């Protein structure tokens, strides 16, 4: 009797290739590290056609979607810029709906949520998707509770994840649910990634926000700040680097980031320090020095202002908290 966990990944033209690679790659490594029962990974498209990814790379399908029969352990629907065409394909939706009824759990990667929503599988559920596509998904499907803040969301047996590489975080969580934390840690080490980012960690932070600031000067300074947190980043120093007055620099940051230079620097340092608190055993004093805070007490106050808690409490928390106030972010057109 075949006791493998059968995982089906549904692809289509203009899918994001990382949406396919992240779950399949992580599950493959789990098998090589001894997952019992192991995962059986399958890729299907309509008509068994090779799917042309948005990068132009053809991805061969092992079988036609219409020929797949249950039961399945996990049904994955990937995302990508082809998601809207996929969500309008009634044949595709019918097979996704059919197979969801024979699956222990159903998951979407990134804008794969568009397909699940169009198939009626997300009604009255809390879900997430790529932060730049959430508003349109919510407008198109008012019965779906869209929340673009977390990296992934579980609502019953339905899992949805945010953009692209968050599929890795979701898959590591599934591996941990199936086989325990030891195997999930081994897979994370093999992938040279964190185990795993918490589900409710914010998708984007000030200096990872997309699109980047439209103003080239602000964009260059954002990169400089992120890479030189321990250096002099006072408004005067940043203004001198940019060749503008401190007053003009403040106007630019307020217009393009929704915050002042000083607050932007403090937020960047607090976020970097929070990740070190969560991922390392460094002392608060060492983290403060590495991230540009003058002392552990200054870092403590920044954590209180930014997260509403001390670093020691943050280190003990099971999940990464969300900052109290985040800078204004612009939503791109898909």
C-alpha angles and dihedrals in degrees: 000000000000107000097174120131101248113216121187121195115198115209137177139176116304092019117153106257093215089058087062097039100048099059096033093047094048093047091048090054090048088057092050090051091055108269107183115227091026125223121255106209120203133175121206136181133175109282091003088272120160108257116231106220121218086256089061095250116134114230114200118225120222093211145000115268091229090059096052116107129186162272100093130174095208132008113202121191113192129215138221140128089299092064096102093053089046091049089054094051105100093193091055092046092050093054093044089051091047095049093044087063089059097044129097089215137004125212139181129201118215110312091002080098086077089064094046091048093049088051089056093245097121101049112134092003132117109241142165135212138167108321093236094055102041099092093054091047091052092049093049095046110033092176090063118086102221118196114175095184103085129065093232139355132209118203109173109306093339120095125188127184137198128242125337110297093037082079085075092055091049093047092049088052091051091049090051091049091050102039109010135255097292094066092041090054091050091052091048091052091050090050091047091232139119120279093258132312109242116262094241097047108125115263093225137023131194096275098036093048117127137248095039118235111292092225110083094213093054091044091054092048092049089057092046093051093049092052100041106041094145094053132084105292100162116142089253092053093046091047091050091050090051095043095237135108119269089244092054090046090055091051091051095048092047092050097045105028102023093235141074123266092250093051092045091053092047092050092049091050092047092050093048091047091049091055091050090050090052099042106034142046094230118136119252089249092054092047090049091054094046093050098044102258115139095227145351088262091056089050091049091054091048090053090050091051096042103036105012093241143074124262092251091057091044089054091054096048117106092219135039111255123230119244115258095232125019127191120260113275129198121228114226125220110254 
